[in-house]
PDB file of C-alpha atoms in Angstrom:
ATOM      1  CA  UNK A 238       5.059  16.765  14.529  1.00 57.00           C
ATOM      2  CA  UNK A 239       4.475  13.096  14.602  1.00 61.00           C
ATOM      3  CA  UNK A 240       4.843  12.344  11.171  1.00 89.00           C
ATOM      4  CA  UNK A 241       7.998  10.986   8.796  1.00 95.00           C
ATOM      5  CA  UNK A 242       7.845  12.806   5.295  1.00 96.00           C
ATOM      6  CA  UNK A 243       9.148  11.612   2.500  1.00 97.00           C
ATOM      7  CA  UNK A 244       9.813  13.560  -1.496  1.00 97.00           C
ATOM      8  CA  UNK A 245       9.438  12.641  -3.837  1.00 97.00           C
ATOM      9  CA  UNK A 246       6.081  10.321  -3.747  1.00 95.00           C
ATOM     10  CA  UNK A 247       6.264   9.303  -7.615  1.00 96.00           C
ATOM     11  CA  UNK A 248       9.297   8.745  -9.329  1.00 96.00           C
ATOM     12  CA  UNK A 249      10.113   7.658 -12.904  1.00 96.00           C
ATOM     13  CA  UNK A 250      13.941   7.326 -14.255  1.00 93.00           C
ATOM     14  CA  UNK A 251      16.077   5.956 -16.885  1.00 90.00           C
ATOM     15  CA  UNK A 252      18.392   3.275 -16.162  1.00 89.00           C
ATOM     16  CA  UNK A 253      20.817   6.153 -16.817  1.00 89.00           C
ATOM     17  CA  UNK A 254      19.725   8.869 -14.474  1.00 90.00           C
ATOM     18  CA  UNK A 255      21.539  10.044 -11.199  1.00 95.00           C
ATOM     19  CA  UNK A 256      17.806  10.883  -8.628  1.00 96.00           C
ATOM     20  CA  UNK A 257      17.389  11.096  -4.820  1.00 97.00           C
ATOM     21  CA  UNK A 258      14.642  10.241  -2.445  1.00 98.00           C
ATOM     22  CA  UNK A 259      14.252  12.230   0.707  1.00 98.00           C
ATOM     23  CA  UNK A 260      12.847  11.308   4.144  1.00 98.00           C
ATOM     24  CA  UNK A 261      12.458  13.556   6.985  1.00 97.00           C
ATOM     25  CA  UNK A 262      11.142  13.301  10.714  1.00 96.00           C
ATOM     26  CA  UNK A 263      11.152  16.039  13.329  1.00 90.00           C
ATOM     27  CA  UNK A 264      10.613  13.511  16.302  1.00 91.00           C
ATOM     28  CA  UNK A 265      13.657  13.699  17.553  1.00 90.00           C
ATOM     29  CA  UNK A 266      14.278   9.894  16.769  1.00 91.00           C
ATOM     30  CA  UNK A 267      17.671   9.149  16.572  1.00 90.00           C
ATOM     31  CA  UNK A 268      17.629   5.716  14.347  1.00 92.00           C
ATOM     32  CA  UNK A 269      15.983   5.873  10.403  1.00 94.00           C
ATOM     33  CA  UNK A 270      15.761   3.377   7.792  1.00 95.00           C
ATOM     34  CA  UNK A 271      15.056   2.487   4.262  1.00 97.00           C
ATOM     35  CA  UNK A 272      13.079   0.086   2.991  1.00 96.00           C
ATOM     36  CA  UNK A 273      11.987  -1.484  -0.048  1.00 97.00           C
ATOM     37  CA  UNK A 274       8.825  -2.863  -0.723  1.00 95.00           C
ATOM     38  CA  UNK A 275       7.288  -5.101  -4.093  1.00 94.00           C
ATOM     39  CA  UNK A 276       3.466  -5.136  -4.298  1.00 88.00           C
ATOM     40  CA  UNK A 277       1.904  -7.192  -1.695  1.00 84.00           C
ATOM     41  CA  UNK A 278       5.165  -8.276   0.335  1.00 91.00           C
ATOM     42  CA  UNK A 279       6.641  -7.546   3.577  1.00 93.00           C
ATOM     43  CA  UNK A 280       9.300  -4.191   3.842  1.00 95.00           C
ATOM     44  CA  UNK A 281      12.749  -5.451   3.042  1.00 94.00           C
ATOM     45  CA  UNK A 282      15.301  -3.150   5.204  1.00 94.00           C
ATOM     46  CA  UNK A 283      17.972  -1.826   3.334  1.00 96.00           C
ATOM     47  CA  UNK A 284      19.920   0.251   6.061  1.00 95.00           C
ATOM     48  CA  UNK A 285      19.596   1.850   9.267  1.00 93.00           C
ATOM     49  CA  UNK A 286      21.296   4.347  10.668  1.00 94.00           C
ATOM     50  CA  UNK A 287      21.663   5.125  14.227  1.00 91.00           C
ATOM     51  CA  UNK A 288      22.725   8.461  15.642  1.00 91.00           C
ATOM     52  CA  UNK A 289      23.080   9.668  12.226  1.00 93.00           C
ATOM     53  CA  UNK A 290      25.849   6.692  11.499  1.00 94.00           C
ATOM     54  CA  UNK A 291      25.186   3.798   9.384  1.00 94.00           C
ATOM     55  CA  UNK A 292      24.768   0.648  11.383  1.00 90.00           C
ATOM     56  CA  UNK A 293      23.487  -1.628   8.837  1.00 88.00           C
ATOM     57  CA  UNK A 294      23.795  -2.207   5.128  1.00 90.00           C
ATOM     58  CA  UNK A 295      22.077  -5.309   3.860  1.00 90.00           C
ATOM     59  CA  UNK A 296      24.346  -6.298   0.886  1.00 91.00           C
ATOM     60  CA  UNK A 297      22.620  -3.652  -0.890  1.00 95.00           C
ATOM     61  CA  UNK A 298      23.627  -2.581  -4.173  1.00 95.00           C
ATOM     62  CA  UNK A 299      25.761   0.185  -4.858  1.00 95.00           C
ATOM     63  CA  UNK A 300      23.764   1.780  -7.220  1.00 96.00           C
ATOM     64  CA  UNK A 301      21.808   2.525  -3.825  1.00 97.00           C
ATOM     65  CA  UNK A 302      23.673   4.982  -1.942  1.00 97.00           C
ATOM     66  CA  UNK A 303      22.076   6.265   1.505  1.00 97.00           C
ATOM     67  CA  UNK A 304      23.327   9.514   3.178  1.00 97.00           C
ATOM     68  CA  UNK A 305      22.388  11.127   6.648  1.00 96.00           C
ATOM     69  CA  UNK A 306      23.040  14.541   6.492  1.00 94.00           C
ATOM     70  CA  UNK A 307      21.960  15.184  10.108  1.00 93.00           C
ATOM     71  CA  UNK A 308      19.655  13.772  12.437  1.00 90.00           C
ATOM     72  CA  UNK A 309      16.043  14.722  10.933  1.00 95.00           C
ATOM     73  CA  UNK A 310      17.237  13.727   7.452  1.00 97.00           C
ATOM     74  CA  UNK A 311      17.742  10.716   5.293  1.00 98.00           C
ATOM     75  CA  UNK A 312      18.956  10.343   1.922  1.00 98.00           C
ATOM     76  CA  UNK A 313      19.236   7.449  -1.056  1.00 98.00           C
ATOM     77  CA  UNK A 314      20.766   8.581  -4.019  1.00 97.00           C
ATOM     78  CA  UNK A 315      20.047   6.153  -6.852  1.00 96.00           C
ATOM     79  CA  UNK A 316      21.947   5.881  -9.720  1.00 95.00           C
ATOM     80  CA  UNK A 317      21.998   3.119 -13.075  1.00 93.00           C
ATOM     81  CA  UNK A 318      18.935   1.136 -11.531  1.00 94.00           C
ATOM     82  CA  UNK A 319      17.519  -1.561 -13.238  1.00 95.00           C
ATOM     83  CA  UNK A 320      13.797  -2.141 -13.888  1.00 95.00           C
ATOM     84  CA  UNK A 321      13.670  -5.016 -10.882  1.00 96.00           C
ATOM     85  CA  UNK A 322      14.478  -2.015  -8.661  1.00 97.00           C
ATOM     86  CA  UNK A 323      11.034  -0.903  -9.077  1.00 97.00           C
ATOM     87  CA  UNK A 324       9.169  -0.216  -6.139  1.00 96.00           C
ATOM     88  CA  UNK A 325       8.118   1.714  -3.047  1.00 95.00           C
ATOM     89  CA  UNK A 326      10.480   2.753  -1.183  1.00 97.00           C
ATOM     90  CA  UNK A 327       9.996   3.551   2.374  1.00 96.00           C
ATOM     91  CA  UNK A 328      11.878   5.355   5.184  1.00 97.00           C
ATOM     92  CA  UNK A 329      10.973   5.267   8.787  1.00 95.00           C
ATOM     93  CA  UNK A 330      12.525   6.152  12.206  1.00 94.00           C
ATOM     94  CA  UNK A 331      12.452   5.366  15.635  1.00 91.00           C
ATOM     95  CA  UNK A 332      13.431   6.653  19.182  1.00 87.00           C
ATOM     96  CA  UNK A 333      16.543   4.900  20.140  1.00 75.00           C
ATOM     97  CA  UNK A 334      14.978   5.265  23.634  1.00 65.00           C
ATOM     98  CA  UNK A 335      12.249   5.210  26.401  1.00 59.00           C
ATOM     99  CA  UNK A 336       9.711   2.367  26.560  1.00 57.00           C
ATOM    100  CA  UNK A 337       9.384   2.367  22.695  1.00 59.00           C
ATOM    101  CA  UNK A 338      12.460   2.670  21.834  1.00 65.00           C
ATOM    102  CA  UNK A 339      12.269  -0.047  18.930  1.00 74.00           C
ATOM    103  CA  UNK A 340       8.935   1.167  17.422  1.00 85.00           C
ATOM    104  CA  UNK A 341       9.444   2.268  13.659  1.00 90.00           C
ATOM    105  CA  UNK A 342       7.156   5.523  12.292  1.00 91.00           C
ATOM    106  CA  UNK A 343       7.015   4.933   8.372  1.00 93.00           C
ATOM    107  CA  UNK A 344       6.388   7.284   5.901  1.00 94.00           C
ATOM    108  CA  UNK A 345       4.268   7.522   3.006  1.00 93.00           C
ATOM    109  CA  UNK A 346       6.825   5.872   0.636  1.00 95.00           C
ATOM    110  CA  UNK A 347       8.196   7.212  -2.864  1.00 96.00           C
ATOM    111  CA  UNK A 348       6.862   4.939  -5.517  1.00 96.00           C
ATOM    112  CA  UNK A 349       9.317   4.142  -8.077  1.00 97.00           C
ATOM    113  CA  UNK A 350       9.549   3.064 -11.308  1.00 96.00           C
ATOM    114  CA  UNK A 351      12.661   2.397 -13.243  1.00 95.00           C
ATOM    115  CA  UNK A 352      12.454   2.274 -17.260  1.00 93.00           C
TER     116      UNK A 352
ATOM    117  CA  UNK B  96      17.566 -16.658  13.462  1.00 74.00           C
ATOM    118  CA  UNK B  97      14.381 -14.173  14.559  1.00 81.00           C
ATOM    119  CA  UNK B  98      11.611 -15.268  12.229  1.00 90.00           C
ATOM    120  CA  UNK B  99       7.685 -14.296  11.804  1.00 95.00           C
ATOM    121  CA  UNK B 100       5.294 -16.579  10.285  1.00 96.00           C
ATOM    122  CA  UNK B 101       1.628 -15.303   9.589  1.00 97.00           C
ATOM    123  CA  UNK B 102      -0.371 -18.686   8.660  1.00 88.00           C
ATOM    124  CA  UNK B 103      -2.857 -16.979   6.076  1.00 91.00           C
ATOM    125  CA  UNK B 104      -2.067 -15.997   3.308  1.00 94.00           C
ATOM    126  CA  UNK B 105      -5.630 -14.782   1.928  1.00 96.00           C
ATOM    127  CA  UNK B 106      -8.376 -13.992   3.754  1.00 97.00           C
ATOM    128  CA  UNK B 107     -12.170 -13.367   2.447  1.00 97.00           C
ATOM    129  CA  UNK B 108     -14.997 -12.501   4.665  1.00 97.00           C
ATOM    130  CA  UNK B 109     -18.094 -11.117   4.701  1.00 97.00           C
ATOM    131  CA  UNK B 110     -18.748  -7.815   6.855  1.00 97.00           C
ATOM    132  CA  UNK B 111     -19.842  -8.599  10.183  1.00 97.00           C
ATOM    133  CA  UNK B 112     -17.460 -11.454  10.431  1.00 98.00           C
ATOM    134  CA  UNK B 113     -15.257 -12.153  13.270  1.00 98.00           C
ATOM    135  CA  UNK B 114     -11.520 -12.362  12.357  1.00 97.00           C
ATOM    136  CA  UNK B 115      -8.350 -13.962  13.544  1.00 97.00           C
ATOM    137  CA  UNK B 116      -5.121 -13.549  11.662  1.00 97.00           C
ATOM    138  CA  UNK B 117      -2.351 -15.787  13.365  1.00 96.00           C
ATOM    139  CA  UNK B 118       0.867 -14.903  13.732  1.00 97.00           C
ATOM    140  CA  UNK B 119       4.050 -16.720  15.775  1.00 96.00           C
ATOM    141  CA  UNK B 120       7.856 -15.378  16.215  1.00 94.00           C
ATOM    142  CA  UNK B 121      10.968 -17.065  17.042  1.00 90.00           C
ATOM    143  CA  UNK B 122      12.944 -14.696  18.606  1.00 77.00           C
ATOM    144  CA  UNK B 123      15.321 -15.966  21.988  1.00 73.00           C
ATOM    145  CA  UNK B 124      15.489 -11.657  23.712  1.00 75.00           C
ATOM    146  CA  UNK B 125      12.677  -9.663  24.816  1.00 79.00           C
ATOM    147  CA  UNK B 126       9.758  -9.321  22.474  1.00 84.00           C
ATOM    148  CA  UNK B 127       8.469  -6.305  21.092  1.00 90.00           C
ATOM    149  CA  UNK B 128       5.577  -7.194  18.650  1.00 93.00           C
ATOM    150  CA  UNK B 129       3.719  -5.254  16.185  1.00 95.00           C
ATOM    151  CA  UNK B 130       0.545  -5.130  14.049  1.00 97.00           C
ATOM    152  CA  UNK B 131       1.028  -3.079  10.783  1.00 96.00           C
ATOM    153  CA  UNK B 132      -1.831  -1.859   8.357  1.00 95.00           C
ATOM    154  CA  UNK B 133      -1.292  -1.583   4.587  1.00 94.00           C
ATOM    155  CA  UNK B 134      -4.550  -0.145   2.739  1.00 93.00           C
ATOM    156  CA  UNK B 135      -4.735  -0.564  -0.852  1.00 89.00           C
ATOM    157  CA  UNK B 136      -2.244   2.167  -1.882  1.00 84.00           C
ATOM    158  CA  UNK B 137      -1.383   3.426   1.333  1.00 86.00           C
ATOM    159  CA  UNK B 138       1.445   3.176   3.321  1.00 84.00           C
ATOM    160  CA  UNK B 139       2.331   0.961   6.104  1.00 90.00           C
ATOM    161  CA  UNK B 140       0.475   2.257   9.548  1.00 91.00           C
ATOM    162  CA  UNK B 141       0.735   0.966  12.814  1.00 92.00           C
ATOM    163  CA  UNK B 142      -2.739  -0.709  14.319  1.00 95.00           C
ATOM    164  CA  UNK B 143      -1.518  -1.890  17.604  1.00 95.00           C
ATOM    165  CA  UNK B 144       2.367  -3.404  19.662  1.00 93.00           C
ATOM    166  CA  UNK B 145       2.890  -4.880  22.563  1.00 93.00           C
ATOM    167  CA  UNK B 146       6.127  -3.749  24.264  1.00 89.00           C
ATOM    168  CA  UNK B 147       5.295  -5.391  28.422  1.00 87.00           C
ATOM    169  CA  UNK B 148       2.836  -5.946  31.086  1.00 90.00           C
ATOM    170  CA  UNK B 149      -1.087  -6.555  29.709  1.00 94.00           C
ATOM    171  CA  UNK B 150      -0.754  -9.158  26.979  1.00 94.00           C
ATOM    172  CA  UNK B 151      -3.716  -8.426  25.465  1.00 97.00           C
ATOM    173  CA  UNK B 152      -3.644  -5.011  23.451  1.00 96.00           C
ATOM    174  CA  UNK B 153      -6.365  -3.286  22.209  1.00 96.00           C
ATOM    175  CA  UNK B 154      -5.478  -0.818  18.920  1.00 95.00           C
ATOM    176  CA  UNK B 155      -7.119   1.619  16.280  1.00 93.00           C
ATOM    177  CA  UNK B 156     -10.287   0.673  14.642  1.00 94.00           C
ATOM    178  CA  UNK B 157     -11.780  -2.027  16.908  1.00 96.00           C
ATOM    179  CA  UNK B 158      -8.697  -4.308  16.615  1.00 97.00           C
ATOM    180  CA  UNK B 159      -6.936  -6.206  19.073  1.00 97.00           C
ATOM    181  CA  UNK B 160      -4.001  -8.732  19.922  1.00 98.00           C
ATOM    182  CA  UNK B 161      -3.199 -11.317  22.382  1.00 96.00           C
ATOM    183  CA  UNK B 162       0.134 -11.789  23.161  1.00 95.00           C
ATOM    184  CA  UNK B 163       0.429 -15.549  24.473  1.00 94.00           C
ATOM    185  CA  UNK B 164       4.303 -16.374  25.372  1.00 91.00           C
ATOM    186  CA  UNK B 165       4.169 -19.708  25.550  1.00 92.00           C
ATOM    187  CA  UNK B 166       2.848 -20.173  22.145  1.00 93.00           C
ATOM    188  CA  UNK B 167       5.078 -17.332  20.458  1.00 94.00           C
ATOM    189  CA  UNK B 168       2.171 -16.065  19.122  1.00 96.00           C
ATOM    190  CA  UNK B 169       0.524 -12.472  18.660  1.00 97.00           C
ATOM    191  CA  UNK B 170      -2.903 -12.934  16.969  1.00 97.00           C
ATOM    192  CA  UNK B 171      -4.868 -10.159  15.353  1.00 98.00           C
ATOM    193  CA  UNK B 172      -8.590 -10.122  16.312  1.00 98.00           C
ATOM    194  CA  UNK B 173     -11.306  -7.730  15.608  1.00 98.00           C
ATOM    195  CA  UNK B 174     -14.901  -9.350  16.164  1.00 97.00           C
ATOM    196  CA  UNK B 175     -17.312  -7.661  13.274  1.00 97.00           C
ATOM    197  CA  UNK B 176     -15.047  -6.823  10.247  1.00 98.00           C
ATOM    198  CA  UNK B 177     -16.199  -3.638   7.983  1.00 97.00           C
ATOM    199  CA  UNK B 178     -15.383  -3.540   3.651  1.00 96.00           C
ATOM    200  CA  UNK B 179     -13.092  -1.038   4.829  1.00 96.00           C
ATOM    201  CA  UNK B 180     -10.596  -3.495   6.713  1.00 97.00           C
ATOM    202  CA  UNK B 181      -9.916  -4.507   3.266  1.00 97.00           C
ATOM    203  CA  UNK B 182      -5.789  -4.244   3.243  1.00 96.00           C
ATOM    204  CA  UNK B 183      -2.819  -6.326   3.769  1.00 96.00           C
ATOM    205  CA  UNK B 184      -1.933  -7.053   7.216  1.00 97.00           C
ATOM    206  CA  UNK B 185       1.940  -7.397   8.481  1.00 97.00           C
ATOM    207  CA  UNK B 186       3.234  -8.967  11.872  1.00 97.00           C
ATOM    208  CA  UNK B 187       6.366  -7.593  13.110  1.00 95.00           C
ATOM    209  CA  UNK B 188       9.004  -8.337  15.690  1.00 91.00           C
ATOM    210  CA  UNK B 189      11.886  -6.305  16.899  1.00 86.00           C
ATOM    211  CA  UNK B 190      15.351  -8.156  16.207  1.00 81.00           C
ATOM    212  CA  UNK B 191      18.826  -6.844  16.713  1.00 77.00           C
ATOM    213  CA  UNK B 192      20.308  -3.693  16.158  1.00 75.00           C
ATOM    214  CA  UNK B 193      16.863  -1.995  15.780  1.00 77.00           C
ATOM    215  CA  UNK B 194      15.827  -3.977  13.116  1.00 84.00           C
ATOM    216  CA  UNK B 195      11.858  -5.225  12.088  1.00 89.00           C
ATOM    217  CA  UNK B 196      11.344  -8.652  11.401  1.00 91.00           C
ATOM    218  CA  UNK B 197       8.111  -8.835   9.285  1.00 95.00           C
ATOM    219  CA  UNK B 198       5.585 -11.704   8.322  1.00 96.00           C
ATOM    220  CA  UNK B 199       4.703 -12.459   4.688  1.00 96.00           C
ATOM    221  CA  UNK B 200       1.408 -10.541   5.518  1.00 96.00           C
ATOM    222  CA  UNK B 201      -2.066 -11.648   4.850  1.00 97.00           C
ATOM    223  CA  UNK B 202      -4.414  -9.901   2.397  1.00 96.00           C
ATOM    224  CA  UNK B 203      -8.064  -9.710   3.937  1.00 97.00           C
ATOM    225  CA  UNK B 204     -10.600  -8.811   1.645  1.00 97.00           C
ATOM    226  CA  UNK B 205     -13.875  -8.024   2.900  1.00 97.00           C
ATOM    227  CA  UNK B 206     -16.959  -8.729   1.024  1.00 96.00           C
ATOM    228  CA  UNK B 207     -19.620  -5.912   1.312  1.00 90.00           C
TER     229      UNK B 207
END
């Protein structure tokens, strides 16, 4: 399985509602990451965690909340967004090892869209 | 600070066209550059890195990089572009602590 998964792919909310989005990879990688995206820009990285620890948090909001259960999964539970947090959200992961150990698999995204 | 500038911005061509998208890095370690593919919808796939040895890398679809060190640069070629190339096109380069540093991306259309 060479593929990152990610649930849901469409999301709507309320500014008031508690959701989660959910990535998974069975690749073995050992590093995954969220991202958020705005229509025709570049990824912004959110966090990463490595070895199922977070490593980096980039001043992000705490109405984003990531979790790493274990090492295939990757949660961000969301919770009193604002509209300007709509957007596609994407996970990805990456070896942590060999030759490409640095190379990032993303998934399909959750698109979101905050009311 | 690692940074990745892609010079275009938007792109138009007409199918059969050759194309170069530039892109140059500032980044002091070891390099590991990629070419990512964003269809109209779609989500972000990988068209071609360069991790060592050959610098010039050849990836899906017909496209290809060369890696030139002494320029920092890691231009995107493909020599007869298709409608289908349509998409937005991001330049990457690894920075610390596994972390992607991307370009502002070019959007290519291609004119049928």
């Amino acid at each position: 399985d060479t593929e990152v998964t990610q649930t849901p792919k469409h999301l709507v909310m309320g500014m008031t509602n508690k959701k989660s989005l959910k990535c998974e990879q069975h690749m073995g990688h050992r590093a995954m990451y969220w991202y958020k995206q705005k229509a025709k820009k570049p990824p912004e990285l959110m966090f990463v965690y490595s070895y199922e620890k977070l490593s980096i948090n980039e001043s992000v909001p705490s109405r984003f909340s990531p979790e790493c259960p274990n090492s295939s999964l990757l949660n961000l539970h969301l919770h009193a967004l604002q509209p300007e947090d709509s957007a596609l959200y994407l996970c990805a992961s990456s070896p942590l090892g060999g030759v490409s150990y640095n190379e990032q698999f993303f998934g399909p995204g959750t698109r979101l869209t905050v009311l | 600070a690692q940074s990745v500038s892609q010079h275009n911005h938007h792109v138009i061509l007409s199918e059969a066209a050759s194309l170069e998208l530039g892109c140059n890095y500032s980044y002091g370690g070891t390099v590991n550059l990629f070419w990512y593919v964003q269809y109209p919808g779609q989500h972000l796939q990988l068209l071609l890195k360069y991790f060592s040895g050959d610098p010039l890398v050849k990836g899906i679809k017909g496209f290809e990089a060369e890696f030139i060190k002494s320029k920092f640069s890691f231009n995107l070629r493909k020599p007869s572009v298709q409608w289908s190339d349509t998409a937005e096109y991001f330049c990457a380069v690894n920075a610390e602590g596994g972390k992607l540093i991307f370009g502002q991306g070019t959007e290519l259309s291609v004119k049928p």
